[in-house]
Amino acid sequence: MRITRPAAVVLACSAAIAGLSACGSDGGSSSSAAAAPSGGAGAAASPSPSPTTSGIEALPAARIADKAKQALMSAPSLTMTLDIKVDGKTTGGKVSLDRQGHCAGNMTVPGMGSFEVLKSGASMWIKPDAAFLKVFGGGGEAAKLMAGKYLKADGQMKDMGSFCDLKQFADEIAKEKDTGTKYTKEGTVTEGGVTMVVVGAVDPKDGKSLLYVPVTGTPYPVKISHPSGKETGSITFGGFGEPVVVQTPPADQVIDPSKLGR
């Protein structure tokens, strides 16, 4: 389950608002932060589970990963926090999204600044910070017009906002194929009072990643990390099933892209 491929690639491409920069081709390259498993041979079974757990920690590693994948694909809503570093440059952010078309979050793009994104149904708005505006408008009239305002997204800008679509995100995960990843069980850890079973995944191209799954409740993946290599970092998940509230920007705070002359 290469969760970070659909997430991180789209997030990196989000810098391409209105053609600001080209989005690099996937080209079969390694995933941008972590590779989570989707099937294959598992490790030896663990001891019998405690009555207070779901029993997931007793399953083979690949089966744990598959259950986490299925849980993520069926989540009604979630919050995703990214901290992805490629060649020493960090892409980060936090986005909440649901299956009703609501999305709200903030993203930081290396060398460009950050922006807020809001989505409600078919409508999407982008609000860049001063650094992003400097790149966007070069200090020109467009930047002045957009200062402190939201840009109503259309066309290409809606494409870059595809990470705000939970159904599309789940569909991308569903399309992933196992590419010879080897899985191991790495024991359990307790963080913030939550005990999680840790699954190691070694992909021929992506190296080793770690998947963290709670031993109680629904086996959602709560963290995926890629600790070493050219591309490092983590994606954490939470807020499963929680409402995503989007406050539509007032009309006087929204700029139509046609007014920017781009």
Short mmCIF file of C-alpha atoms in Angstrom, two decimals:
data_model
loop_
_atom_site.label_atom_id
_atom_site.label_comp_id
_atom_site.label_asym_id
_atom_site.label_seq_id
_atom_site.Cartn_x
_atom_site.Cartn_y
_atom_site.Cartn_z
CA MET A 1 0.00 0.00 0.00
CA ARG A 2 2.17 2.83 -1.26
CA ILE A 3 0.00 5.41 0.46
CA THR A 4 2.50 8.21 0.10
CA ARG A 5 2.73 7.98 -3.66
CA PRO A 6 -0.75 9.37 -4.37
CA ALA A 7 -0.48 11.76 -1.43
CA ALA A 8 3.00 13.17 -1.75
CA VAL A 9 3.15 13.39 -5.52
CA VAL A 10 -0.05 15.40 -5.67
CA LEU A 11 1.08 17.60 -2.80
CA ALA A 12 4.38 18.31 -4.53
CA CYS A 13 2.49 19.11 -7.71
CA SER A 14 0.33 21.57 -5.82
CA ALA A 15 3.09 24.11 -6.40
CA ALA A 16 1.89 24.24 -10.00
CA ILE A 17 -0.96 26.62 -9.22
CA ALA A 18 -1.85 28.44 -12.43
CA GLY A 19 1.27 27.07 -14.12
CA LEU A 20 3.76 28.40 -11.58
CA SER A 21 6.05 25.39 -11.92
CA ALA A 22 6.12 22.08 -13.74
CA CYS A 23 5.11 19.00 -11.83
CA GLY A 24 7.75 16.31 -12.18
CA SER A 25 6.74 13.08 -13.85
CA ASP A 26 6.22 10.08 -11.61
CA GLY A 27 8.44 8.11 -13.92
CA GLY A 28 8.34 5.09 -11.65
CA SER A 29 10.49 6.81 -9.05
CA SER A 30 10.39 5.93 -5.38
CA SER A 31 7.62 7.14 -3.13
CA SER A 32 8.11 10.49 -1.49
CA ALA A 33 8.03 9.52 2.14
CA ALA A 34 7.05 6.01 2.97
CA ALA A 35 5.92 2.83 1.31
CA ALA A 36 3.24 0.88 3.06
CA PRO A 37 2.56 -2.72 2.11
CA SER A 38 -0.43 -4.23 0.33
CA GLY A 39 0.03 -7.98 0.39
CA GLY A 40 2.56 -10.76 0.14
CA ALA A 41 4.33 -13.10 2.51
CA GLY A 42 4.17 -12.24 6.20
CA ALA A 43 6.35 -13.06 9.17
CA ALA A 44 5.75 -15.80 11.72
CA ALA A 45 2.64 -15.43 13.84
CA SER A 46 2.85 -13.55 17.12
CA PRO A 47 1.68 -14.93 20.46
CA SER A 48 -2.07 -15.09 21.09
CA PRO A 49 -3.60 -11.61 21.43
CA SER A 50 -4.75 -10.07 24.68
CA PRO A 51 -8.55 -10.14 25.12
CA THR A 52 -8.51 -6.33 25.18
CA THR A 53 -7.03 -6.03 21.68
CA SER A 54 -8.55 -6.55 18.24
CA GLY A 55 -6.12 -9.43 17.65
CA ILE A 56 -4.44 -7.71 14.74
CA GLU A 57 -1.00 -7.99 16.32
CA ALA A 58 -1.25 -11.78 16.06
CA LEU A 59 -1.67 -11.71 12.27
CA PRO A 60 1.13 -12.05 9.71
CA ALA A 61 2.76 -8.76 8.73
CA ALA A 62 1.29 -8.62 5.24
CA ARG A 63 -2.19 -9.30 6.57
CA ILE A 64 -1.87 -6.45 9.07
CA ALA A 65 -0.84 -4.14 6.24
CA ASP A 66 -3.76 -5.27 4.10
CA LYS A 67 -6.24 -4.63 6.90
CA ALA A 68 -4.78 -1.14 7.38
CA LYS A 69 -5.14 -0.49 3.67
CA GLN A 70 -8.78 -1.59 3.64
CA ALA A 71 -9.56 0.51 6.71
CA LEU A 72 -8.01 3.62 5.17
CA MET A 73 -9.86 3.09 1.89
CA SER A 74 -13.20 2.92 3.71
CA ALA A 75 -12.66 5.85 6.11
CA PRO A 76 -15.53 8.38 5.92
CA SER A 77 -13.15 11.22 6.76
CA LEU A 78 -9.61 11.74 7.97
CA THR A 79 -6.90 14.26 8.74
CA MET A 80 -3.53 13.79 7.08
CA THR A 81 -0.35 15.46 8.34
CA LEU A 82 2.73 15.40 6.13
CA ASP A 83 6.38 16.00 6.88
CA ILE A 84 8.25 14.89 3.76
CA LYS A 85 11.86 15.76 3.03
CA VAL A 86 13.43 15.29 -0.39
CA ASP A 87 17.03 16.40 -0.95
CA GLY A 88 16.88 18.36 2.29
CA LYS A 89 13.74 20.28 1.30
CA THR A 90 10.57 19.77 3.31
CA THR A 91 7.02 19.64 2.07
CA GLY A 92 4.63 19.76 4.98
CA GLY A 93 1.07 20.40 5.84
CA LYS A 94 -2.15 19.25 7.41
CA VAL A 95 -5.32 18.50 5.49
CA SER A 96 -8.74 17.28 6.64
CA LEU A 97 -11.08 15.75 4.06
CA ASP A 98 -14.23 13.66 3.78
CA ARG A 99 -16.30 11.80 1.20
CA GLN A 100 -18.85 14.61 0.89
CA GLY A 101 -16.38 16.87 -0.91
CA HIS A 102 -15.23 18.92 2.08
CA CYS A 103 -11.57 19.72 2.57
CA ALA A 104 -9.59 22.24 4.61
CA GLY A 105 -5.89 22.52 5.19
CA ASN A 106 -2.57 24.27 4.79
CA MET A 107 0.44 23.24 2.72
CA THR A 108 4.04 24.43 2.62
CA VAL A 109 5.97 24.01 -0.63
CA PRO A 110 9.80 24.20 -0.62
CA GLY A 111 11.08 27.50 -1.96
CA MET A 112 7.59 28.86 -2.55
CA GLY A 113 5.90 29.49 0.76
CA SER A 114 2.57 28.16 1.91
CA PHE A 115 -1.09 28.31 1.07
CA GLU A 116 -4.46 27.51 2.57
CA VAL A 117 -6.89 25.35 0.63
CA LEU A 118 -10.65 25.06 1.12
CA LYS A 119 -13.06 22.86 -0.79
CA SER A 120 -16.80 22.41 -0.55
CA GLY A 121 -18.38 20.18 -3.17
CA ALA A 122 -17.24 21.33 -6.61
CA SER A 123 -15.93 24.69 -5.34
CA MET A 124 -12.33 25.21 -4.25
CA TRP A 125 -10.38 28.22 -2.99
CA ILE A 126 -6.64 28.82 -2.57
CA LYS A 127 -5.17 31.50 -0.27
CA PRO A 128 -1.39 31.97 -0.71
CA ASP A 129 0.86 33.58 1.90
CA ALA A 130 3.17 36.51 1.14
CA ALA A 131 6.07 34.27 0.07
CA PHE A 132 3.87 32.29 -2.28
CA LEU A 133 2.41 35.50 -3.69
CA LYS A 134 5.88 36.79 -4.44
CA VAL A 135 6.51 33.76 -6.61
CA PHE A 136 3.02 33.84 -8.05
CA GLY A 137 2.89 37.48 -9.01
CA GLY A 138 6.53 38.52 -8.87
CA GLY A 139 5.48 41.54 -6.86
CA GLY A 140 3.23 42.68 -9.71
CA GLU A 141 -0.41 43.62 -9.91
CA ALA A 142 -1.59 40.03 -9.51
CA ALA A 143 0.21 39.73 -6.18
CA LYS A 144 -1.21 43.03 -4.98
CA LEU A 145 -4.72 42.05 -6.00
CA MET A 146 -4.47 38.69 -4.24
CA ALA A 147 -2.88 39.88 -1.00
CA GLY A 148 -4.94 38.46 1.86
CA LYS A 149 -7.56 37.08 -0.54
CA TYR A 150 -8.67 33.66 -1.77
CA LEU A 151 -8.32 32.64 -5.39
CA LYS A 152 -11.28 30.69 -6.73
CA ALA A 153 -9.76 27.55 -8.22
CA ASP A 154 -10.67 26.37 -11.68
CA GLY A 155 -9.11 24.32 -14.46
CA GLN A 156 -5.53 23.36 -13.63
CA MET A 157 -5.84 24.62 -10.07
CA LYS A 158 -8.63 22.13 -9.42
CA ASP A 159 -6.33 19.40 -10.71
CA MET A 160 -3.69 20.31 -8.15
CA GLY A 161 -6.34 20.11 -5.48
CA SER A 162 -7.10 16.47 -6.18
CA PHE A 163 -5.47 15.58 -2.86
CA CYS A 164 -8.59 17.14 -1.32
CA ASP A 165 -10.78 14.37 -2.74
CA LEU A 166 -10.95 11.46 -0.28
CA LYS A 167 -12.65 9.15 -2.78
CA GLN A 168 -9.93 9.79 -5.37
CA PHE A 169 -7.28 9.29 -2.71
CA ALA A 170 -8.81 5.91 -1.81
CA ASP A 171 -9.13 4.96 -5.47
CA GLU A 172 -5.42 5.63 -6.00
CA ILE A 173 -4.56 3.35 -3.10
CA ALA A 174 -6.84 0.65 -4.51
CA LYS A 175 -4.93 0.72 -7.81
CA GLU A 176 -1.57 0.04 -6.18
CA LYS A 177 0.12 -3.24 -6.95
CA ASP A 178 2.55 -5.24 -4.86
CA THR A 179 6.04 -4.99 -6.36
CA GLY A 180 7.91 -7.62 -4.39
CA THR A 181 7.81 -5.85 -1.04
CA LYS A 182 8.98 -7.94 1.91
CA TYR A 183 7.18 -7.51 5.22
CA THR A 184 8.27 -8.09 8.79
CA LYS A 185 6.73 -7.56 12.19
CA GLU A 186 8.78 -5.09 14.23
CA GLY A 187 7.02 -5.55 17.57
CA THR A 188 4.79 -3.02 19.30
CA VAL A 189 5.25 0.53 20.56
CA THR A 190 3.12 2.79 22.74
CA GLU A 191 2.84 6.48 21.89
CA GLY A 192 0.39 8.88 23.47
CA GLY A 193 -1.20 6.03 25.35
CA VAL A 194 -1.93 4.12 22.13
CA THR A 195 -0.29 0.73 21.61
CA MET A 196 0.52 -0.03 17.98
CA VAL A 197 1.92 -2.97 16.09
CA VAL A 198 4.73 -1.94 13.74
CA VAL A 199 5.14 -3.52 10.32
CA GLY A 200 8.35 -3.10 8.35
CA ALA A 201 8.10 -3.00 4.56
CA VAL A 202 11.17 -3.30 2.36
CA ASP A 203 10.49 -2.35 -1.24
CA PRO A 204 13.11 -3.08 -3.95
CA LYS A 205 13.07 0.58 -5.02
CA ASP A 206 11.85 2.52 -1.99
CA GLY A 207 13.86 0.91 0.80
CA LYS A 208 12.43 0.27 4.25
CA SER A 209 9.34 1.92 5.65
CA LEU A 210 7.40 1.45 8.86
CA LEU A 211 3.63 1.19 9.24
CA TYR A 212 1.99 1.76 12.65
CA VAL A 213 -1.43 0.20 13.34
CA PRO A 214 -3.32 0.37 16.70
CA VAL A 215 -3.98 -2.98 18.34
CA THR A 216 -7.46 -1.88 19.46
CA GLY A 217 -10.39 -0.59 17.44
CA THR A 218 -10.43 -0.18 13.66
CA PRO A 219 -6.97 -0.97 12.22
CA TYR A 220 -6.42 2.41 10.61
CA PRO A 221 -2.81 3.22 9.72
CA VAL A 222 -1.91 6.05 12.11
CA LYS A 223 1.61 6.63 10.85
CA ILE A 224 3.83 5.67 7.94
CA SER A 225 7.48 6.63 8.12
CA HIS A 226 10.48 6.32 5.85
CA PRO A 227 13.44 6.81 8.19
CA SER A 228 16.40 6.91 5.80
CA GLY A 229 17.43 7.46 2.21
CA LYS A 230 17.13 10.29 -0.29
CA GLU A 231 13.49 10.75 0.60
CA THR A 232 12.57 10.68 4.28
CA GLY A 233 9.73 11.73 6.51
CA SER A 234 6.31 10.60 7.59
CA ILE A 235 2.59 10.83 7.06
CA THR A 236 0.32 10.58 10.08
CA PHE A 237 -3.41 9.96 9.96
CA GLY A 238 -6.12 10.79 12.46
CA GLY A 239 -9.56 12.30 12.80
CA PHE A 240 -11.18 9.23 11.28
CA GLY A 241 -14.93 9.76 11.01
CA GLU A 242 -14.80 13.30 12.40
CA PRO A 243 -16.76 16.09 10.65
CA VAL A 244 -14.83 18.33 8.26
CA VAL A 245 -16.21 21.84 8.60
CA VAL A 246 -15.46 24.29 5.78
CA GLN A 247 -16.24 27.97 6.16
CA THR A 248 -16.89 29.31 2.66
CA PRO A 249 -14.90 32.54 2.11
CA PRO A 250 -17.06 35.68 1.87
CA ALA A 251 -17.50 36.98 -1.67
CA ASP A 252 -15.48 40.15 -1.03
CA GLN A 253 -12.51 37.99 -0.05
CA VAL A 254 -12.50 35.94 -3.27
CA ILE A 255 -10.66 36.82 -6.48
CA ASP A 256 -11.78 35.39 -9.82
CA PRO A 257 -8.76 34.01 -11.76
CA SER A 258 -9.89 35.86 -14.90
CA LYS A 259 -9.12 39.16 -13.15
CA LEU A 260 -5.46 38.24 -12.82
CA GLY A 261 -4.86 38.29 -16.56
CA ARG A 262 -3.07 34.93 -16.51
#
